[in-house]
Coordinates of C-alpha atoms and ligand atoms in Angstrom, one line a residue:
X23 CA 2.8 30.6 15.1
X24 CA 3.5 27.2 17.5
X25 CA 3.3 24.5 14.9
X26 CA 1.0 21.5 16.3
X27 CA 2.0 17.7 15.5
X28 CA 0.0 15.2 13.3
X29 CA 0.7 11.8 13.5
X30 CA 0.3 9.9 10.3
X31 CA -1.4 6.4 10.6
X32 CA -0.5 4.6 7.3
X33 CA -3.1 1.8 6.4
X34 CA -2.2 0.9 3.5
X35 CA -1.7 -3.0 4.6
X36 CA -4.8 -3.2 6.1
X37 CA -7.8 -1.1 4.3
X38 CA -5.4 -0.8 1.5
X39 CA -4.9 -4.5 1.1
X40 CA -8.9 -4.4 1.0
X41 CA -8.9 -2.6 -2.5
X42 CA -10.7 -5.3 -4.9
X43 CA -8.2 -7.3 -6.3
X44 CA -5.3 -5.5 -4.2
X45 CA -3.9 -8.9 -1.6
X46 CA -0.6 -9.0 -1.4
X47 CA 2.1 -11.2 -0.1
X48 CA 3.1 -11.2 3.4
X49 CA 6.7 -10.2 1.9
X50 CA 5.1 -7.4 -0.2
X51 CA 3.9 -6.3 3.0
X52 CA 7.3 -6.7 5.0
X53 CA 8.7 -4.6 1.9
X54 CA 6.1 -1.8 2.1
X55 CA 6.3 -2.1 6.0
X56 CA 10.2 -1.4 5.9
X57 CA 9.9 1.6 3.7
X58 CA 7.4 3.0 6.0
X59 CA 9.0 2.7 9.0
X60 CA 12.0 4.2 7.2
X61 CA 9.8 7.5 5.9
X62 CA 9.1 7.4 9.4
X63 CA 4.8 7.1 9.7
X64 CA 3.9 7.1 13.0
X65 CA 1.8 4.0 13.0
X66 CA 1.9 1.1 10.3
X67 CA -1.6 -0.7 10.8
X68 CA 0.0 -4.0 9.5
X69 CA -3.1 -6.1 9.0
X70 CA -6.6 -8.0 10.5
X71 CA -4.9 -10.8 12.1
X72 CA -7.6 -12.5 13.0
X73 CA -9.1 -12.3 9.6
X74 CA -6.4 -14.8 7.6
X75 CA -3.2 -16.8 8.8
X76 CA -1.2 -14.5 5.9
X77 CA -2.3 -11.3 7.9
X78 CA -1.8 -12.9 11.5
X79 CA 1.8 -13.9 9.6
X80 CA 2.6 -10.0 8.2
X81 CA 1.5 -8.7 11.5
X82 CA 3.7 -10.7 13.6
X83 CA 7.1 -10.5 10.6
X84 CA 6.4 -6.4 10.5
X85 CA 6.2 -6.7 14.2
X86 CA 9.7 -8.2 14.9
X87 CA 11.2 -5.7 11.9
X88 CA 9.7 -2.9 12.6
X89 CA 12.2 0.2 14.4
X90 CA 10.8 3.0 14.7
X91 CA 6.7 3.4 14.3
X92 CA 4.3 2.2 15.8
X93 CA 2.6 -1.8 14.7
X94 CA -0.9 -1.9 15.5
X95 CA -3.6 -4.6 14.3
X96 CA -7.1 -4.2 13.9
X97 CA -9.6 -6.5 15.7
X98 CA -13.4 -6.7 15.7
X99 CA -15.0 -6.4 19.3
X100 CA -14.7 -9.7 19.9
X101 CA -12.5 -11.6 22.7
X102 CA -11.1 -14.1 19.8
X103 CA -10.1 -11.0 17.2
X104 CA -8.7 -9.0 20.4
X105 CA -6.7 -11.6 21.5
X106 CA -5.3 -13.0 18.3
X107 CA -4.2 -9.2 17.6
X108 CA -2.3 -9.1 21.0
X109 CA -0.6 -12.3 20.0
X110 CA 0.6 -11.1 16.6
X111 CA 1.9 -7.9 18.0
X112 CA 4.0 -9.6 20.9
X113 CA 7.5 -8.8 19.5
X114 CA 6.7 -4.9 18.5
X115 CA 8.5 -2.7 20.3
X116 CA 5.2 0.1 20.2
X117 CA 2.1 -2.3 19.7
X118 CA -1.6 -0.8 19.2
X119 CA -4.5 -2.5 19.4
X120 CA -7.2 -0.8 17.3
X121 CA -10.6 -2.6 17.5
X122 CA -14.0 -1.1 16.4
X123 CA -17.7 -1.4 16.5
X124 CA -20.6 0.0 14.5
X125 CA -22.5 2.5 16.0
X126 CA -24.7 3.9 13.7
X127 CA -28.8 3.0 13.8
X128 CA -28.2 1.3 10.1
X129 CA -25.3 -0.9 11.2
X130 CA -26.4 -1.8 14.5
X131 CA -29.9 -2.8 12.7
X132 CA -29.4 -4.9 9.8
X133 CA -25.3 -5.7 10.0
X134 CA -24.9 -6.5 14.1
X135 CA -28.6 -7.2 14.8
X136 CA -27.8 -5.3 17.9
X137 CA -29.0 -2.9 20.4
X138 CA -27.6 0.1 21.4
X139 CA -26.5 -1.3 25.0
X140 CA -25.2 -4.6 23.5
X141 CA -23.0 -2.1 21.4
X142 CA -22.2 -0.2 24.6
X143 CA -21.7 -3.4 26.3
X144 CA -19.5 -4.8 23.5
X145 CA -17.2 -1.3 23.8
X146 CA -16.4 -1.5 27.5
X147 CA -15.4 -5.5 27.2
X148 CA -13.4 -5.2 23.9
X149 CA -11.0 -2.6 25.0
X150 CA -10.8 -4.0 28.7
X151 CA -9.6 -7.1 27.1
X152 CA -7.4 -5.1 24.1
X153 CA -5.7 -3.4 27.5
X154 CA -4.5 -7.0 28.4
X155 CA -2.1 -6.8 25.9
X156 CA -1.1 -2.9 25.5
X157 CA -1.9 0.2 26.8
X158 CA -2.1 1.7 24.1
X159 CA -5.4 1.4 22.3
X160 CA -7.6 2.5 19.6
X161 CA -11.1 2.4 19.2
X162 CA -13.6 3.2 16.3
X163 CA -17.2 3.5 16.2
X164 CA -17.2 2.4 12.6
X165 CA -19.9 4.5 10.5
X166 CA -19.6 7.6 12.8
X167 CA -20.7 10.0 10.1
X168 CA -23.9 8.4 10.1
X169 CA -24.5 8.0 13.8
X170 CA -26.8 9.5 16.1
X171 CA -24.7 12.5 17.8
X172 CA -25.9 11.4 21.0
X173 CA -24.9 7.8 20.8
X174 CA -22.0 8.8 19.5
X175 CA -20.7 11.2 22.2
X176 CA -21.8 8.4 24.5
X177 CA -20.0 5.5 23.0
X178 CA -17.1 7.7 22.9
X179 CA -17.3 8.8 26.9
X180 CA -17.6 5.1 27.8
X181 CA -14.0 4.1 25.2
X182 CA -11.6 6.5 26.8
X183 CA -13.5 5.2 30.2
X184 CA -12.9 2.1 29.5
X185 CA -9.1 2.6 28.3
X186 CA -9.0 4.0 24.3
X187 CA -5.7 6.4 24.2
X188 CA -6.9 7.0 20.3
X189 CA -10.5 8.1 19.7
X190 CA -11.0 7.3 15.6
X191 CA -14.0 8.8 13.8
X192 CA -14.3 7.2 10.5
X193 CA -16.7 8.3 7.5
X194 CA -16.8 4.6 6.4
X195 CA -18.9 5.3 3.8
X196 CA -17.2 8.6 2.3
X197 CA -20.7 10.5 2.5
X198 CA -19.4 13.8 4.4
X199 CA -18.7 16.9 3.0
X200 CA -15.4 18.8 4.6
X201 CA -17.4 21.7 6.9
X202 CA -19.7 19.1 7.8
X203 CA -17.2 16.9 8.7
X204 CA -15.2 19.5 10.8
X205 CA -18.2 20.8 12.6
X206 CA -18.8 16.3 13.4
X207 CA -14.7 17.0 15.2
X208 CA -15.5 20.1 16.9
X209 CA -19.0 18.7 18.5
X210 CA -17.0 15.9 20.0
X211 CA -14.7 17.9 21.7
X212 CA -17.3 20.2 23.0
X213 CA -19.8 17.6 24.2
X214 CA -17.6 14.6 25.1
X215 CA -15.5 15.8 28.5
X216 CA -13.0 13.1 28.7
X217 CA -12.2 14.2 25.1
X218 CA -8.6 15.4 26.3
X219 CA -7.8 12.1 27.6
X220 CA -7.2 10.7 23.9
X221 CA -6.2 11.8 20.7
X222 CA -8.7 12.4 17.8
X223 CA -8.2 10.6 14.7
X224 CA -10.1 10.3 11.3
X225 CA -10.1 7.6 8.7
X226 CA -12.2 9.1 5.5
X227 CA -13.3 7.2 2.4
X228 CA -12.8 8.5 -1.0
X229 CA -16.5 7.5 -2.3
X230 CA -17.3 11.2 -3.4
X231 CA -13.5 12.3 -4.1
X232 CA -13.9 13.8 -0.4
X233 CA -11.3 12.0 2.2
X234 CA -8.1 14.2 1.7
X235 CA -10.5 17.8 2.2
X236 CA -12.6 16.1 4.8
X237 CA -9.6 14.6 6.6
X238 CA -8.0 18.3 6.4
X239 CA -11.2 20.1 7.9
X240 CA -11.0 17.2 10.6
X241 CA -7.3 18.2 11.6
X242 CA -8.8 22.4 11.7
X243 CA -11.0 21.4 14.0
X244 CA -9.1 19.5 16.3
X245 CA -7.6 15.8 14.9
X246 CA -4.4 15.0 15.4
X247 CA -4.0 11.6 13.6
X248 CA -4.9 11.3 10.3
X249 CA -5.4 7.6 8.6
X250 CA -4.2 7.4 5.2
X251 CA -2.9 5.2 2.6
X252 CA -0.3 5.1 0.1
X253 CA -1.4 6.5 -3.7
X254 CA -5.2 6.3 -1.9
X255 CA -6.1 2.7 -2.7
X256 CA -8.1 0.8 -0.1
X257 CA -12.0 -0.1 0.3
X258 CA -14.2 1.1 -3.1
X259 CA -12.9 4.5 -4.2
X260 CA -10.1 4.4 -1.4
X261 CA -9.0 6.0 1.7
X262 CA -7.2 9.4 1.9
X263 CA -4.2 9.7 -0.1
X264 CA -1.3 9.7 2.6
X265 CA 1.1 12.0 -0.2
X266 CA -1.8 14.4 -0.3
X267 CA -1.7 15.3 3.4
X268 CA 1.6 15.0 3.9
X269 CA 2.6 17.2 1.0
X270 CA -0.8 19.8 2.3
X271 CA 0.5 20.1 5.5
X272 CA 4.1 21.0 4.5
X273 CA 3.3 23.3 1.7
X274 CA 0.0 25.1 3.0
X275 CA 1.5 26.3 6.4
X276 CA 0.2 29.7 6.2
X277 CA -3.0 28.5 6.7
X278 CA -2.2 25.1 8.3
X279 CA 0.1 25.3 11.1
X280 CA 1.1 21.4 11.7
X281 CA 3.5 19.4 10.6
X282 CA 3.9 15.6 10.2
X283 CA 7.2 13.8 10.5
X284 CA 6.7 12.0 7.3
X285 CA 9.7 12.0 5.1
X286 CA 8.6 13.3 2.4
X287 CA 11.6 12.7 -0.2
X288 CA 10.3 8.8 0.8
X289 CA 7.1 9.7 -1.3
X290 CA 7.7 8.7 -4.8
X291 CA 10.0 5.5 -4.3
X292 CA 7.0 4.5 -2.2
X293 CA 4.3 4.9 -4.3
X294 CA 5.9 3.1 -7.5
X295 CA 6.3 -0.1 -4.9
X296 CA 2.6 -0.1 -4.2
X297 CA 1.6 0.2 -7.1
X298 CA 4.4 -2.2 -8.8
X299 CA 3.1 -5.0 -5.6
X300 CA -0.8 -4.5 -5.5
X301 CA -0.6 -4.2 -9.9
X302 CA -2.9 -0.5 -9.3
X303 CA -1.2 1.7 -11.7
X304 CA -1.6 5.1 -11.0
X305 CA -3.3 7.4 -13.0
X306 CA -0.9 9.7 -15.1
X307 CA -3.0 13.0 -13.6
X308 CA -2.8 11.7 -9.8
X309 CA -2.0 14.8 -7.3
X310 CA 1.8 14.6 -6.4
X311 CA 2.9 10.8 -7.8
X312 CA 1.1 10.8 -11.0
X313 CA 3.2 10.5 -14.0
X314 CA 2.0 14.1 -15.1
X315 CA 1.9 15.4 -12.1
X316 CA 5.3 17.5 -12.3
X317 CA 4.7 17.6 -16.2
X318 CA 4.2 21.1 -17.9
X319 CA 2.9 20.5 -21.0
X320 CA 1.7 23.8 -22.6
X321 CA 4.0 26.2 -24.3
X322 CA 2.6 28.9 -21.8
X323 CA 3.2 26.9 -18.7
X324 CA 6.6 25.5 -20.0
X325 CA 7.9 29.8 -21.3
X326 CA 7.1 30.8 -17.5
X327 CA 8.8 27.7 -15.7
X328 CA 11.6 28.6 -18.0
X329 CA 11.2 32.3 -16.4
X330 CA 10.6 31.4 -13.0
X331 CA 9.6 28.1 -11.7
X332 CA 7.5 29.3 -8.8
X333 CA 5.1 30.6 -12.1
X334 CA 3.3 26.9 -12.3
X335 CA 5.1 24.9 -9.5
X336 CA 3.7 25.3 -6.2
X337 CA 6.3 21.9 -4.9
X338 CA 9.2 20.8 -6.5
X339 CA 9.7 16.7 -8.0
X340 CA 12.9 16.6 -5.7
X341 CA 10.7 17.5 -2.7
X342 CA 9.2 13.9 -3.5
X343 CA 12.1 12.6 -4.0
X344 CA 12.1 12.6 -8.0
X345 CA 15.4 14.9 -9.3
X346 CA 15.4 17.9 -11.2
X347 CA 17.0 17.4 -14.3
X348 CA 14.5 14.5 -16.2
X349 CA 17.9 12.7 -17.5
X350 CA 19.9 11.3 -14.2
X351 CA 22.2 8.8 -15.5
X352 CA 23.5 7.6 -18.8
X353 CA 25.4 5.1 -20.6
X354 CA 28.5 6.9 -19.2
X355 CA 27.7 7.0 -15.8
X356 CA 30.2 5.1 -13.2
X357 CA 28.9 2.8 -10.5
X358 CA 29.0 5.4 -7.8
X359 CA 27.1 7.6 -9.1
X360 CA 24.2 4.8 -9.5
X361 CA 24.8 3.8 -6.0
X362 CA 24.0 7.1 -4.5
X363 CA 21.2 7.8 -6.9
X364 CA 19.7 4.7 -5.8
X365 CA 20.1 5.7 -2.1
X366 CA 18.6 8.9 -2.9
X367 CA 16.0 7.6 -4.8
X368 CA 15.2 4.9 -1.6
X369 CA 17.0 2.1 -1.8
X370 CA 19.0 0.5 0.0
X371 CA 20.9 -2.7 -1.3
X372 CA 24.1 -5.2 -0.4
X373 CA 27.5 -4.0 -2.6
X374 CA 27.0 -7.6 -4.7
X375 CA 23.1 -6.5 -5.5
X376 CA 24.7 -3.4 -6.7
X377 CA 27.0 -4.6 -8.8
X378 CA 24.3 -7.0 -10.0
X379 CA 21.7 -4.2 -10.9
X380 CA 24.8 -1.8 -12.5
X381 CA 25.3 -4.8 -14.8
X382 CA 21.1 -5.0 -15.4
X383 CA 21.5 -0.7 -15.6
X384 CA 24.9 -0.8 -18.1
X385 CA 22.7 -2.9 -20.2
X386 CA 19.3 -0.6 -20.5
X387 CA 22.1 2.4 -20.9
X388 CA 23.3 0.8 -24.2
X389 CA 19.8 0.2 -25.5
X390 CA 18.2 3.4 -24.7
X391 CA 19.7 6.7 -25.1
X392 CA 18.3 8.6 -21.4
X393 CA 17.9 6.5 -18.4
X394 CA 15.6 8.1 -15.7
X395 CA 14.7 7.9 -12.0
X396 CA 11.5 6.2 -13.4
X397 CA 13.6 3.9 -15.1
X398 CA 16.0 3.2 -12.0
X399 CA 13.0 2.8 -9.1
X400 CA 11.5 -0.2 -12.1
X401 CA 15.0 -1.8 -11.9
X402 CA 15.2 -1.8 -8.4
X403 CA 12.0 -2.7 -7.9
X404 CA 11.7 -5.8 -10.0
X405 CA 14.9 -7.0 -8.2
X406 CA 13.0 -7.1 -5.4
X407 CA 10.3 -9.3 -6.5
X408 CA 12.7 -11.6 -8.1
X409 CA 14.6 -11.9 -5.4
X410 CA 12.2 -14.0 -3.9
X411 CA 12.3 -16.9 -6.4
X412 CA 14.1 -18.5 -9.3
X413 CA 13.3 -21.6 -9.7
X414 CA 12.1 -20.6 -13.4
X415 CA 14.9 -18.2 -15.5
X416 CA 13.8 -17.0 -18.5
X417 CA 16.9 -17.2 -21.0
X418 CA 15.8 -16.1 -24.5
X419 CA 12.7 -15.3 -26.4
X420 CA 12.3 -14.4 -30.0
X421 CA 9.2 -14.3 -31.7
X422 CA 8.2 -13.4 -35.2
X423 CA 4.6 -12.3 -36.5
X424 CA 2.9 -9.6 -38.8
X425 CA -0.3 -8.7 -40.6
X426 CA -0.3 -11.3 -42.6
X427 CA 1.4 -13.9 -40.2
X428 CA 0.3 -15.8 -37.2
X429 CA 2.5 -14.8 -34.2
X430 CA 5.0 -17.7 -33.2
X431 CA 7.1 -17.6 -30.2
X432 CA 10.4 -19.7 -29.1
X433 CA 10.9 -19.8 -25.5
X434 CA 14.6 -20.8 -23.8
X435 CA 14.2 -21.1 -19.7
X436 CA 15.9 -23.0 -17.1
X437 CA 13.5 -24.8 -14.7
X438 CA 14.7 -26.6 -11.6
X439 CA 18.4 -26.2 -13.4
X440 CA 17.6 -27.6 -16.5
X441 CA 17.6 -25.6 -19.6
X442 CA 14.4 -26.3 -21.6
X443 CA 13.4 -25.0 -24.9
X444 CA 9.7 -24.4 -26.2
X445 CA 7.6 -23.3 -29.3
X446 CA 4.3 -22.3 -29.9
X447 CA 1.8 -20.4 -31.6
X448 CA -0.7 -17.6 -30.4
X449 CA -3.4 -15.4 -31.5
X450 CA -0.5 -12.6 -30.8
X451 CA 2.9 -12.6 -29.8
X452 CA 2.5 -12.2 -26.1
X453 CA -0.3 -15.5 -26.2
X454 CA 2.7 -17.5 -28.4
X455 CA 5.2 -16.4 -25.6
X456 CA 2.6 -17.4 -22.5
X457 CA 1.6 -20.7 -24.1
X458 CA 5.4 -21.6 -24.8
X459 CA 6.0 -20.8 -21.3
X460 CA 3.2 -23.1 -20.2
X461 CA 4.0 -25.7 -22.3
X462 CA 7.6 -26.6 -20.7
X463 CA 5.6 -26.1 -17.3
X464 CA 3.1 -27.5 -17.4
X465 CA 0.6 -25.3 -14.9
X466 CA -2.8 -24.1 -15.1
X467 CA -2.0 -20.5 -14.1
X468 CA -5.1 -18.5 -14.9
X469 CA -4.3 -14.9 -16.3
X470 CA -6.6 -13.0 -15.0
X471 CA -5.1 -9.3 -15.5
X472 CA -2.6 -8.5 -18.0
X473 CA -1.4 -5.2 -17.8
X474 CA 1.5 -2.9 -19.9
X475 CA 2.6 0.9 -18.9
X476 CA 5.0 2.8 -20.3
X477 CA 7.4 3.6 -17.6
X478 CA 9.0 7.3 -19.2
X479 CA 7.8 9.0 -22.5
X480 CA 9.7 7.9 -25.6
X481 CA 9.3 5.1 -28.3
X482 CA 12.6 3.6 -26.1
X483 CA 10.7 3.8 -22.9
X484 CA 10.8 0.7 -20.6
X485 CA 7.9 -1.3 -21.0
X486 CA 6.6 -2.2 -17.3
X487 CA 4.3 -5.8 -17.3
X488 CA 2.3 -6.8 -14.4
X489 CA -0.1 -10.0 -14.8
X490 CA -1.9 -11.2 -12.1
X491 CA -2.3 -15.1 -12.0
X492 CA -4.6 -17.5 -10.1
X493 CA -4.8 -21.5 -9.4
X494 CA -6.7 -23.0 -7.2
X495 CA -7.5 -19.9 -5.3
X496 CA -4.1 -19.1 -4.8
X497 CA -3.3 -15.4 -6.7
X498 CA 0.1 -13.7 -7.5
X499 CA 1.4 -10.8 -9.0
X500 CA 3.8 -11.1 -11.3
X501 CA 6.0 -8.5 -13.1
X502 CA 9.1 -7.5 -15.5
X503 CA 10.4 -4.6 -17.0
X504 CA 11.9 -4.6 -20.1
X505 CA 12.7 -2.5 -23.6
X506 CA 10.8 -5.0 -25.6
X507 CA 7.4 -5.2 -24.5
X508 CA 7.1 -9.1 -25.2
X509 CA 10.3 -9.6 -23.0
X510 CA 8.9 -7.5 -20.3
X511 CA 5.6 -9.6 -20.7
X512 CA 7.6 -12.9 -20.3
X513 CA 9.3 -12.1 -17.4
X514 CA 6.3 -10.8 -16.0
X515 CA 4.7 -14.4 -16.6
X516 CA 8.1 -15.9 -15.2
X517 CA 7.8 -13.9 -12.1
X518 CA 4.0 -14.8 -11.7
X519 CA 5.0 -18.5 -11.9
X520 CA 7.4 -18.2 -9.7
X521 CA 5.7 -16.7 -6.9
X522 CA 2.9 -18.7 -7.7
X523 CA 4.9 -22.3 -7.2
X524 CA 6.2 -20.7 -3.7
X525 CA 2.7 -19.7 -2.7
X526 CA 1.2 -22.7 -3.6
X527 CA 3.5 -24.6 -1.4
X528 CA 2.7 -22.4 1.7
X529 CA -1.0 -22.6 1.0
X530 CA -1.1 -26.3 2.1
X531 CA 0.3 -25.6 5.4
X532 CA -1.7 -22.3 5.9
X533 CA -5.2 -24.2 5.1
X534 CA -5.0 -26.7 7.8
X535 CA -5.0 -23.7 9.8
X536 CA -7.4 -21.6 7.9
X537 CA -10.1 -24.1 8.4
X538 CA -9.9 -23.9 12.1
X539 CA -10.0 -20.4 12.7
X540 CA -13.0 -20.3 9.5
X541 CA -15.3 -22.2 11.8
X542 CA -15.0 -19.2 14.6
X543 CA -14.2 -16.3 12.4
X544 CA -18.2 -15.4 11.8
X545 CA -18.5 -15.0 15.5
X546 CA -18.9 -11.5 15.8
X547 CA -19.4 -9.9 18.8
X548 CA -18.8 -11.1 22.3
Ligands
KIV622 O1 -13.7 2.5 7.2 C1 -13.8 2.1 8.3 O2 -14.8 2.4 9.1 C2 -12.8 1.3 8.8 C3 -12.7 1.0 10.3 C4 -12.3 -0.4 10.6 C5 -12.0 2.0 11.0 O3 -11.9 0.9 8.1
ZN623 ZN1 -11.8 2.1 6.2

């Protein structure tokens, strides 16, 4: 059987960074960007450019890094959105435009107070002036599942007319059901005859648990793109889950007979950074990166994976990129062997950050008796987000409290090189250690999410702290990893403040420039 392509659009920094709650930094995105060029998407939608500095910024940085996929921006049909995409996609080597319109009667009604030949009208101009800037251009009647057929063959006739190389049907909402959905792809290719002039896409919402089945049925009946995000986060319940299809595709071939080029061994090292950057813990049950979802729990299940693992294991952890054996590395282990587990796991850092995180992974060896690839892609991934600041070093915490006892916390950090020391009281320990902190800074930093996970089972497991902070409309993550849950939780705060001091600087320059572009930005159509 010939196997057909399917190109994988990741959108996670786009309708993923729209998940409430979910922004991230444009270095979070340069991060998440690298990794999946690296697993080799097809297309990284990088961001709205027109719709904040920071994503005009993460456009144009993911741009100028990006290798091998494809950078595309998405842009309203309007002449000020179309042309500030082009602009931020300049230095990409494969830029896309993808720009969109609503078509169906509800939209056009009460959100564009349109008519159907404004809409029309709106379509042919957009991608004329999208084509300025690339050829190669995608376009989106947005609520397609809830358009008119007609209207919608019609709009699509007059966007590969008009230029569009990519047709995209989204189900914005998540309302259809997979045969429905299927039969929506097979009626466009019968009724609209330029259809073979562009590729079909699909972008489906996860509103009714629907967007990985629907977005499957939309591929049997003729997609070839498939728009999907990392762990599934994005608008209300999410977009399609990118592992999902990936891992469909390459382990239904008997019935599906594509392929993507995705590599899947990328998958787990990926999905811990999103989550570890946008805070969105996953949940332990979550099909192929959930904590559980290689865990056999049952004395049934566990006697036949003993006998045969094919009994309950339809794909393997390492196909994911997780190893076999739970325990990968302990107390004894040299630094080689921690080198190449962190390549395999992903990662790819300079011989002194190597040395540096050996040191961090010698230590968290003496403390805890098994060290595993959870363990290592927490390590790793904190470096990261340290990396980016340290103007505040946490040195030492010790706290004491009890039943009986009100929680009292001693803080030891260097600020701007100066080592300062702290004390205070809390209603617990981690609210003594957070009001220490704050004392010696100083700073309003709201706490506005506080969150702990256990990173591996065990009463030793890493404790894995994010805390998301706000000030003045400025909001970080923050996070630390650590064997004692209220060290993890101050160097969680540490990391917040630090990215929050950094962010706060930028934010001056970036609202000077905000405030032009705000006066414009409600200018919808042309
Ligand atoms: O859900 C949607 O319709 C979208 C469009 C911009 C493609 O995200
Ligand atoms: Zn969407």
């Amino acid at each position: 059987m010939d196997m057909e392509k399917i190109k994988i659009f990741d959108t996670t920094l786009r309708d993923g960074e729209q998940s409430a709650g979910a922004s991230m930094s444009v270095e979070d995105k340069l991060l998440i960007a690298e990794k999946l060029d690296e697993m080799k998407v097809d297309i990284i939608e990088a961001g709205f450019p027109y719709a904040s500095k920071g994503d005009f910024d993460a456009v144009s940085k993911i741009s100028e890094k990006t290798k091998n996929s494809i950078v595309c921006g998405l842009a309203r049909a309007n002449f000020n959105d179309i042309d500030c995409a082009g602009k931020s996609l300049k230095r990409a080597k494969k830029p896309r435009i993808h720009t969109f319109i609503s078509t169906s009667e509800l939209h056009m009604k009460y959100k564009l107070k349109m008519k159907k030949e404004e809409v029309v009208e709106a379509i042919k101009k957009s991608i004329k002036r999208a084509k300025k800037f690339t050829d190669d251009i995608e376009w989106s009647p947005e609520d397609a599942s809830r358009t008119d057929l007609d209207f919608l063959y019609k709009t699509i006739d007059i966007a590969i007319a008009s230029g569009a190389t990519t047709i995209n049907i989204p189900d914005t909402v998540g309302y259809a059901i997979p045969g429905e959905f299927g039969k929506l792809i097979s009626n466009i290719k019968k009724n609209v005859t330029n259809i073979d002039k562009a590729t079909i896409s699909v972008h489906c919402h996860n509103d009714l648990g629907l967007a990985v089945s629907n977005s499957l049925s939309a591929i049997i009946a003729g997609a070839r793109q498939v728009e999907c995000t990392i762990n599934g986060i994005g608008e209300r319940a999410g977009n399609a889950a990118l592992e999902e299809i990936v891992m469909c595709l390459k382990t239904r071939k008997d019935l599906l007979p594509f392929y993507s080029e995705v590599d899947n061994k990328k998958i787990s090292s990926i999905s811990h950074l999103v989550s570890t950057v946008t805070g969105f813990s996953v949940q332990p049950n979550k099909a192929i990166v959930g904590k559980n979802a290689f865990a056999h729990e049952s004395g049934i299940h566990q006697d036949g994976m003993l006998k045969h693992s094919n009994t309950y294991e339809i794909i393997t952890p390492e196909s994911v990129g997780l190893s076999s054996s739970e325990l990968v590395l302990g107390k004894h282990s040299g630094r080689h062997a921690f080198k190449v587990k962190l390549q395999n796991l992903g990662y790819k850092f300079e011989e002194t950050k190597i040395n540096e995180l050996f040191v961090k992974f010698k230590s968290l060896a003496d403390k805890k008796k098994q060290v595993f690839d959870e363990d290592l892609l927490a390590l790793a991934d904190e470096e990261r987000s340290l990396k980016k600041s340290n103007l505040i070093e946490l040195i030492d915490i010790s706290i004491s409290s009890g039943l009986k006892k009100k929680a009292n916390a001693e803080v030891k950090l260097s600020y701007e090189k100066k080592i300062k020391l702290s004390n205070s009281d809390g209603s617990g320990p981690i609210d003594a250690v957070f009001k220490a902190i704050k004392k010696i800074l100083n700073v309003k930093a709201n706490l506005v999410v506080y969150q702990v996970n256990a990173i591996t089972k065990g009463t030793d497991a890493q404790a894995e702290v994010s805390v998301r902070l706000e000030d003045e409309g400025v909001s970080v993550l923050g996070i630390g990893n650590d064997i004692d849950t209220i060290v993890a939780s101050g160097k969680a705060y540490i990391n917040g403040l630090n990215k929050l001091i950094l962010k706060k600087d930028k934010a001056e320059d970036s609202k000077k420039a905000l405030n032009s572009q705000a006066e414009e930005i409600d200018k919808h159509v042309i």
